[in-house]
């Protein structure tokens, strides 16, 4: 039986584990990869953070596996990495006539996945009613004991994870202090290697979500002009410090756990009594698709609440392996629909799930949010930063303005009522047909340095800018 990427995604307990497995195949040293086709086995050794390499074996017949690493995730990232290589690069494996002793030892101790059916003894007398009742009582007691053991094991795993993440954040603080001591210019120039090393350490200590965020810092810095990178590095490192302090103050906070270690499942969010639910008309403003360094693609779909009296946004976030190719989109920019959204618990809820979709909505202009709107176009960003200063992309609905280009070719959004004042730089190239066009309202994402344009309303109707 061969592995495919869908099988690996199904076995991965969450997006962070799949991300770590993809990253592991690129940076880890696998000195030995072998397979035994007669026994449907693949195995290998991986050099992790310990002194001795981890030994991994997978039965491709029934997806059984074993790894000597101390991870409490099942399957662990090393197992997923081995299956990933088997699915994407089967030629990397060398055929083996026999299995090593540690593989044979695992095979000998394995429990069968399907126990043989019990055989009925001919002539055996039926159980009495009392015996049957006692059996049911014993089974009930065993079930309760099993539930208690399972809950105790879950509490222990949670406590172990909390302690590991606490150690990881201590290492992160020391790493940030080292970067400041060595100088920001050196950090910017060597950010790729430096961030990759600390990210690998954080993954080993179960701070997988935070590791992924740090791994993306170099690409965010390189997207800016050289004179802007030092300030951007201070912002990025400062957000990490604030996030670490917030986690230490409330390690069980669902938003902080999501940003530092692992995220909740879709089922957990939908069943959470604390999750905010909003039923409204929504418009798809645009999408943002980014290829990450861990081999995954992040696909963000931004929505605008059309019934709210103030600008309210939501983002649908999805991850998938880059090797799987681009997926078909469930929504297209400009779509309008009636739906009930469930938001992930957060201080400023943005990420959401579509719990129920009722139907389509007629197109038209955006609501007039000008009444009571702040004069500062970045007032919404300040509100988000006050509540959750670790947020990276902040959605904004800008007042009337226009798009201009300076002598260096950089695009700028400029407020219409203050032509000599507020102007915000735009990320990426600007469509020349938009220059000088009067925009009644513009939806964009602000990361503290650049605007990512999503959509706009003009005299010509809706403009898709994403």
Coordinates of C-alpha atoms in Angstrom, one line a residue:
X1 CA 0.0 0.0 0.0
X2 CA 1.4 3.4 -1.0
X3 CA 0.9 6.6 0.9
X4 CA -0.7 9.7 -0.7
X5 CA -0.9 13.2 0.7
X6 CA -4.6 12.8 1.7
X7 CA -3.7 9.9 3.9
X8 CA -1.0 11.9 5.6
X9 CA -3.3 14.9 6.1
X10 CA -5.9 12.5 7.7
X11 CA -3.3 11.1 10.1
X12 CA -2.0 14.5 11.1
X13 CA -3.7 15.7 14.3
X14 CA -3.6 19.4 13.3
X15 CA -2.1 21.8 10.9
X16 CA 0.9 22.5 13.1
X17 CA 2.0 18.8 12.9
X18 CA 1.6 18.7 9.2
X19 CA 3.6 21.9 9.0
X20 CA 6.4 20.4 11.2
X21 CA 6.5 17.2 9.1
X22 CA 6.9 19.2 5.9
X23 CA 9.6 21.3 7.4
X24 CA 11.4 18.2 8.8
X25 CA 11.8 16.6 5.4
X26 CA 13.7 19.6 4.3
X27 CA 16.1 20.3 7.1
X28 CA 16.6 16.9 8.9
X29 CA 19.4 14.5 8.3
X30 CA 18.0 11.1 7.4
X31 CA 21.1 9.0 7.1
X32 CA 19.2 5.8 6.4
X33 CA 15.9 5.1 4.6
X34 CA 15.0 1.5 3.8
X35 CA 11.9 -0.5 3.0
X36 CA 11.0 -4.2 3.1
X37 CA 8.4 -4.9 0.4
X38 CA 7.7 -8.4 1.7
X39 CA 6.6 -7.1 5.0
X40 CA 5.2 -3.7 3.8
X41 CA 7.5 -1.8 6.1
X42 CA 9.4 1.5 5.8
X43 CA 11.9 2.7 8.4
X44 CA 14.6 5.2 8.9
X45 CA 16.6 7.2 11.4
X46 CA 16.3 11.0 12.0
X47 CA 18.7 13.2 13.8
X48 CA 16.5 15.3 16.1
X49 CA 17.4 17.7 19.0
X50 CA 18.9 14.8 21.1
X51 CA 22.3 13.2 20.8
X52 CA 21.0 9.9 19.4
X53 CA 18.9 9.7 16.2
X54 CA 15.2 8.8 16.5
X55 CA 14.2 5.5 15.0
X56 CA 11.0 5.5 13.0
X57 CA 9.1 2.5 11.4
X58 CA 5.8 2.5 9.6
X59 CA 3.7 -0.4 8.5
X60 CA 2.2 0.7 5.1
X61 CA -0.3 -2.1 5.3
X62 CA -2.4 -0.8 8.2
X63 CA -0.6 2.5 8.9
X64 CA 0.8 1.3 12.2
X65 CA 3.9 3.2 13.4
X66 CA 6.5 3.6 16.1
X67 CA 9.0 6.4 16.8
X68 CA 11.5 6.6 19.7
X69 CA 11.1 10.4 20.1
X70 CA 9.5 11.7 23.3
X71 CA 6.7 13.6 21.5
X72 CA 3.2 13.1 22.8
X73 CA 1.6 13.7 19.5
X74 CA 0.4 10.7 17.6
X75 CA 1.6 10.3 15.0
X76 CA 4.7 12.5 15.7
X77 CA 6.3 14.8 13.1
X78 CA 9.1 12.2 12.4
X79 CA 6.5 9.6 11.5
X80 CA 4.7 12.0 9.3
X81 CA 7.9 13.1 7.7
X82 CA 8.8 9.4 6.9
X83 CA 5.3 9.0 5.3
X84 CA 5.7 12.3 3.5
X85 CA 9.0 11.1 1.9
X86 CA 7.3 7.8 0.9
X87 CA 4.5 9.7 -0.8
X88 CA 6.5 12.4 -2.6
X89 CA 10.0 10.8 -3.1
X90 CA 9.7 7.0 -3.0
X91 CA 13.0 6.7 -4.9
X92 CA 14.7 7.9 -1.7
X93 CA 14.2 4.4 -0.2
X94 CA 16.5 1.5 -0.7
X95 CA 15.1 -2.0 -0.7
X96 CA 16.2 -4.2 2.2
X97 CA 16.1 -8.0 2.3
X98 CA 15.7 -8.1 6.1
X99 CA 14.6 -5.7 8.8
X100 CA 17.0 -4.5 11.6
X101 CA 16.6 -5.9 15.1
X102 CA 14.8 -2.9 16.5
X103 CA 12.2 -3.1 13.7
X104 CA 11.7 -6.9 14.3
X105 CA 11.4 -6.2 18.0
X106 CA 8.6 -3.7 17.4
X107 CA 6.9 -6.2 15.1
X108 CA 7.0 -8.9 17.8
X109 CA 5.5 -6.6 20.4
X110 CA 2.7 -5.2 18.2
X111 CA -0.8 -5.9 19.1
X112 CA -3.1 -7.0 16.3
X113 CA -5.3 -4.3 15.0
X114 CA -8.3 -6.6 14.6
X115 CA -8.5 -9.3 17.3
X116 CA -9.8 -12.7 16.1
X117 CA -13.5 -13.4 16.7
X118 CA -14.3 -15.4 19.8
X119 CA -15.4 -18.9 19.0
X120 CA -18.6 -20.2 20.6
X121 CA -18.1 -23.4 22.6
X122 CA -20.6 -26.0 21.6
X123 CA -23.0 -27.0 24.4
X124 CA -22.1 -24.1 26.6
X125 CA -24.9 -23.1 28.9
X126 CA -26.4 -19.6 28.6
X127 CA -25.5 -17.1 31.3
X128 CA -28.0 -16.6 34.1
X129 CA -29.8 -13.3 34.6
X130 CA -27.7 -12.6 37.7
X131 CA -24.4 -13.4 35.9
X132 CA -25.4 -11.1 33.0
X133 CA -26.3 -8.3 35.4
X134 CA -22.9 -8.7 37.2
X135 CA -21.2 -8.6 33.9
X136 CA -23.0 -5.4 32.9
X137 CA -22.1 -3.8 36.2
X138 CA -18.4 -4.7 35.8
X139 CA -18.4 -3.3 32.3
X140 CA -19.9 0.0 33.6
X141 CA -17.2 0.2 36.3
X142 CA -14.5 -0.5 33.7
X143 CA -15.9 2.2 31.4
X144 CA -15.9 4.8 34.2
X145 CA -12.4 3.9 35.1
X146 CA -11.3 4.1 31.5
X147 CA -12.8 7.5 31.1
X148 CA -11.0 8.7 34.3
X149 CA -7.7 7.3 33.1
X150 CA -8.2 9.0 29.7
X151 CA -9.0 12.3 31.3
X152 CA -6.0 12.0 33.6
X153 CA -3.8 11.3 30.7
X154 CA -5.2 14.3 28.8
X155 CA -4.5 16.5 31.9
X156 CA -0.9 15.2 32.1
X157 CA -0.3 15.8 28.4
X158 CA -1.7 19.4 28.8
X159 CA 0.6 20.0 31.7
X160 CA 3.6 18.6 29.9
X161 CA 2.9 20.8 26.9
X162 CA 2.5 23.8 29.1
X163 CA 5.8 23.2 30.8
X164 CA 7.5 22.6 27.4
X165 CA 6.1 25.8 25.9
X166 CA 7.2 27.8 29.0
X167 CA 10.8 26.6 28.5
X168 CA 10.5 27.4 24.8
X169 CA 9.4 31.0 25.6
X170 CA 12.3 31.4 28.0
X171 CA 14.7 30.4 25.1
X172 CA 12.8 32.8 22.8
X173 CA 13.4 35.7 25.2
X174 CA 17.1 34.8 25.4
X175 CA 17.3 34.6 21.6
X176 CA 15.6 38.0 21.2
X177 CA 18.0 39.5 23.7
X178 CA 20.9 38.1 21.7
X179 CA 19.6 39.6 18.5
X180 CA 19.3 43.0 20.0
X181 CA 22.8 42.7 21.6
X182 CA 24.4 41.7 18.3
X183 CA 22.6 44.5 16.4
X184 CA 19.6 44.8 14.2
X185 CA 21.5 45.2 11.0
X186 CA 23.2 41.8 11.5
X187 CA 19.8 40.3 12.4
X188 CA 18.2 41.6 9.2
X189 CA 21.1 40.3 7.0
X190 CA 21.1 36.8 8.7
X191 CA 17.4 36.6 9.6
X192 CA 16.8 33.5 7.4
X193 CA 19.3 31.2 9.2
X194 CA 18.7 32.7 12.7
X195 CA 14.9 32.4 12.5
X196 CA 15.1 28.9 11.1
X197 CA 17.3 27.7 14.0
X198 CA 15.1 29.1 16.8
X199 CA 12.0 27.9 14.9
X200 CA 13.4 24.4 14.9
X201 CA 14.0 24.6 18.7
X202 CA 10.4 25.8 19.3
X203 CA 9.0 23.0 17.3
X204 CA 10.8 20.5 19.4
X205 CA 9.4 22.1 22.5
X206 CA 5.8 22.1 21.2
X207 CA 5.5 25.8 20.4
X208 CA 4.7 24.9 16.8
X209 CA 2.4 27.8 15.9
X210 CA 4.9 30.4 17.2
X211 CA 7.7 28.6 15.3
X212 CA 5.8 29.0 12.1
X213 CA 5.3 32.7 12.7
X214 CA 9.0 33.2 13.4
X215 CA 9.9 31.2 10.3
X216 CA 8.0 33.8 8.2
X217 CA 9.8 36.9 9.6
X218 CA 12.6 36.9 6.9
X219 CA 10.1 37.0 4.0
X220 CA 8.2 39.9 5.7
X221 CA 11.4 41.8 6.1
X222 CA 12.7 41.2 2.6
X223 CA 9.4 42.5 1.1
X224 CA 10.3 46.0 2.4
X225 CA 12.9 48.5 1.3
X226 CA 16.3 48.2 3.0
X227 CA 15.8 51.4 5.0
X228 CA 12.5 50.1 6.5
X229 CA 13.7 46.6 7.6
X230 CA 15.3 47.6 10.9
X231 CA 12.0 49.2 12.1
X232 CA 10.0 46.3 10.9
X233 CA 12.4 43.9 12.7
X234 CA 11.8 45.8 16.0
X235 CA 8.0 45.5 15.4
X236 CA 8.2 41.8 14.8
X237 CA 10.4 41.1 17.8
X238 CA 8.3 43.4 20.0
X239 CA 5.1 41.5 19.0
X240 CA 6.8 38.2 20.0
X241 CA 7.8 39.6 23.4
X242 CA 4.2 40.8 24.1
X243 CA 2.8 37.5 22.9
X244 CA 5.1 35.6 25.3
X245 CA 4.2 37.8 28.2
X246 CA 0.5 37.4 27.5
X247 CA 0.9 33.6 27.4
X248 CA 2.7 33.4 30.7
X249 CA -0.1 35.4 32.3
X250 CA -2.9 33.2 30.8
X251 CA -1.5 29.9 29.4
X252 CA -5.0 28.4 29.0
X253 CA -6.4 31.3 27.0
X254 CA -7.7 29.8 23.7
X255 CA -6.4 32.6 21.5
X256 CA -2.9 32.5 23.0
X257 CA -2.7 28.7 22.8
X258 CA -3.7 29.0 19.2
X259 CA -0.9 31.5 18.5
X260 CA 1.8 29.7 20.5
X261 CA 1.2 26.0 20.3
X262 CA -1.8 24.4 18.6
X263 CA -5.2 25.5 17.3
X264 CA -8.6 24.1 18.1
X265 CA -10.3 21.8 15.7
X266 CA -13.3 22.9 13.7
X267 CA -15.6 20.7 15.9
X268 CA -14.3 22.3 19.1
X269 CA -14.9 25.8 17.8
X270 CA -18.4 25.0 16.6
X271 CA -19.2 23.4 20.0
X272 CA -17.7 26.1 22.2
X273 CA -20.2 28.1 24.2
X274 CA -17.8 31.0 24.3
X275 CA -17.6 31.3 20.5
X276 CA -19.2 34.4 19.0
X277 CA -21.8 33.7 16.4
X278 CA -23.0 36.3 13.8
X279 CA -25.8 35.7 11.3
X280 CA -25.6 38.4 8.6
X281 CA -25.1 39.2 5.0
X282 CA -21.4 38.9 4.0
X283 CA -19.4 40.1 1.0
X284 CA -16.1 38.5 -0.1
X285 CA -13.7 41.4 -0.2
X286 CA -10.8 39.4 -1.5
X287 CA -8.3 36.7 -0.7
X288 CA -4.6 36.5 0.3
X289 CA -2.6 33.4 -0.7
X290 CA 0.9 33.0 0.6
X291 CA 3.4 30.2 0.2
X292 CA 5.1 29.5 3.5
X293 CA 8.6 28.2 4.2
X294 CA 7.3 25.1 5.8
X295 CA 5.8 23.8 2.5
X296 CA 2.2 24.8 3.3
X297 CA 0.1 27.4 1.5
X298 CA -2.0 29.9 3.6
X299 CA -5.3 30.9 2.0
X300 CA -7.1 33.8 3.7
X301 CA -10.6 34.9 2.5
X302 CA -11.7 38.2 3.9
X303 CA -15.4 39.0 4.4
X304 CA -17.3 42.3 5.3
X305 CA -20.4 42.3 7.4
X306 CA -23.0 44.2 5.4
X307 CA -25.6 44.6 8.2
X308 CA -23.3 46.1 10.8
X309 CA -23.4 49.8 11.5
X310 CA -19.6 49.9 11.9
X311 CA -17.0 48.1 9.7
X312 CA -16.9 44.5 10.9
X313 CA -14.7 41.8 9.2
X314 CA -14.1 38.1 9.3
X315 CA -11.4 35.9 7.8
X316 CA -11.8 32.3 6.6
X317 CA -8.3 30.6 6.9
X318 CA -7.2 27.4 5.3
X319 CA -3.9 25.6 4.9
X320 CA -2.9 22.9 2.4
X321 CA 0.4 21.4 1.1
X322 CA 2.0 23.4 -1.7
X323 CA 2.7 20.1 -3.5
X324 CA -1.1 19.5 -3.8
X325 CA -1.5 22.4 -6.1
X326 CA -4.0 25.2 -5.8
X327 CA -7.4 24.2 -4.6
X328 CA -10.7 25.3 -6.1
X329 CA -12.1 28.2 -4.1
X330 CA -15.4 28.0 -2.3
X331 CA -15.9 31.8 -2.7
X332 CA -14.9 34.4 -5.3
X333 CA -14.2 38.1 -4.7
X334 CA -17.5 40.0 -4.9
X335 CA -19.7 37.1 -3.8
X336 CA -22.5 38.0 -1.4
X337 CA -24.3 35.4 0.8
X338 CA -26.4 35.0 3.9
X339 CA -24.7 32.9 6.5
X340 CA -24.1 32.3 10.2
X341 CA -20.4 32.5 11.1
X342 CA -18.8 31.2 14.3
X343 CA -15.7 33.1 15.4
X344 CA -12.7 31.6 17.1
X345 CA -12.5 32.9 20.7
X346 CA -10.3 36.0 20.7
X347 CA -10.0 39.5 22.1
X348 CA -10.8 40.9 18.7
X349 CA -12.5 38.0 16.9
X350 CA -11.5 37.8 13.2
X351 CA -11.0 34.2 12.2
X352 CA -14.3 32.4 11.6
X353 CA -16.0 29.3 10.3
X354 CA -19.1 29.2 8.1
X355 CA -21.5 27.2 10.3
X356 CA -24.5 27.6 8.0
X357 CA -25.0 29.2 4.6
X358 CA -28.6 30.2 3.8
X359 CA -28.4 31.6 0.3
X360 CA -27.2 34.3 -2.0
X361 CA -27.6 38.1 -1.6
X362 CA -28.1 40.7 -4.3
X363 CA -25.1 42.9 -5.2
X364 CA -24.9 46.6 -4.4
X365 CA -22.9 49.3 -2.8
X366 CA -21.4 48.9 0.7
X367 CA -23.2 50.3 3.7
X368 CA -22.4 53.9 4.6
X369 CA -20.1 53.7 7.6
X370 CA -19.2 57.4 7.5
X371 CA -21.5 58.4 10.3
X372 CA -19.4 58.4 13.5
X373 CA -16.3 57.3 11.6
X374 CA -12.9 58.4 12.9
X375 CA -10.9 60.9 10.9
X376 CA -7.8 58.9 11.3
X377 CA -7.9 56.0 8.7
X378 CA -5.7 53.9 11.0
X379 CA -8.0 54.3 14.0
X380 CA -9.2 50.7 13.4
X381 CA -5.7 49.4 13.5
X382 CA -5.0 51.2 16.8
X383 CA -8.1 49.6 18.3
X384 CA -6.9 46.1 17.3
X385 CA -3.4 46.8 18.6
X386 CA -4.7 48.0 22.0
X387 CA -6.7 44.7 22.4
X388 CA -4.2 42.3 20.8
X389 CA -0.9 43.9 20.0
X390 CA 0.4 40.6 18.5
X391 CA -2.0 40.8 15.5
X392 CA -0.1 41.1 12.2
X393 CA -2.6 41.9 9.5
X394 CA -5.4 44.3 10.5
X395 CA -8.4 44.9 8.2
X396 CA -9.4 48.5 7.5
X397 CA -12.1 50.3 5.6
X398 CA -10.5 53.5 4.4
X399 CA -12.4 56.7 3.7
X400 CA -12.6 58.4 0.3
X401 CA -9.2 58.7 -1.3
X402 CA -7.1 58.0 -4.4
X403 CA -4.1 55.9 -5.4
X404 CA -0.9 57.6 -6.5
X405 CA 2.6 56.6 -7.4
X406 CA 5.8 58.4 -6.4
X407 CA 9.1 58.8 -8.3
X408 CA 10.4 55.4 -7.1
X409 CA 7.3 53.6 -8.4
X410 CA 5.8 53.0 -4.9
X411 CA 2.1 53.1 -4.8
X412 CA 0.3 55.3 -2.1
X413 CA -3.2 55.6 -0.9
X414 CA -4.0 59.2 -0.1
X415 CA -7.0 60.6 1.7
X416 CA -9.2 62.8 -0.4
X417 CA -10.0 65.4 2.2
X418 CA -6.4 65.8 3.3
X419 CA -4.3 65.8 0.1
X420 CA -1.2 67.2 1.8
X421 CA -1.4 64.9 4.9
X422 CA -2.2 61.2 5.4
X423 CA -0.8 58.8 2.8
X424 CA -0.2 55.1 3.3
X425 CA 2.2 53.0 1.2
X426 CA 0.9 50.1 -0.8
X427 CA 2.5 46.6 -1.0
X428 CA 3.3 45.3 -4.4
X429 CA 2.7 46.7 -7.9
X430 CA -0.2 49.1 -8.5
X431 CA -2.6 48.7 -11.5
X432 CA -2.0 51.8 -13.6
X433 CA -5.6 52.1 -14.5
X434 CA -6.4 52.9 -10.8
X435 CA -4.1 55.9 -10.6
X436 CA -6.0 59.1 -9.8
X437 CA -9.4 57.3 -9.7
X438 CA -11.7 58.6 -6.9
X439 CA -12.4 55.8 -4.5
X440 CA -15.4 56.2 -2.2
X441 CA -14.2 53.5 0.1
X442 CA -11.3 51.0 0.1
X443 CA -10.9 47.7 2.0
X444 CA -7.3 46.8 2.8
X445 CA -5.0 45.0 5.3
X446 CA -2.4 47.0 7.2
X447 CA 0.6 45.3 8.7
X448 CA 2.2 48.4 10.2
X449 CA 4.2 49.2 7.1
X450 CA 2.2 48.4 4.0
X451 CA -1.4 48.3 2.7
X452 CA -2.6 45.1 1.0
X453 CA -5.5 46.3 -1.1
X454 CA -8.6 44.0 -1.2
X455 CA -11.5 45.9 -2.9
X456 CA -12.9 49.4 -3.4
X457 CA -16.1 51.2 -4.3
X458 CA -16.0 53.8 -7.0
X459 CA -18.2 55.6 -9.5
X460 CA -17.7 52.6 -11.7
X461 CA -18.9 50.2 -9.1
X462 CA -17.0 47.6 -7.2
X463 CA -13.3 47.1 -8.0
X464 CA -11.5 43.9 -7.1
X465 CA -7.9 44.8 -6.0
X466 CA -6.7 41.5 -4.3

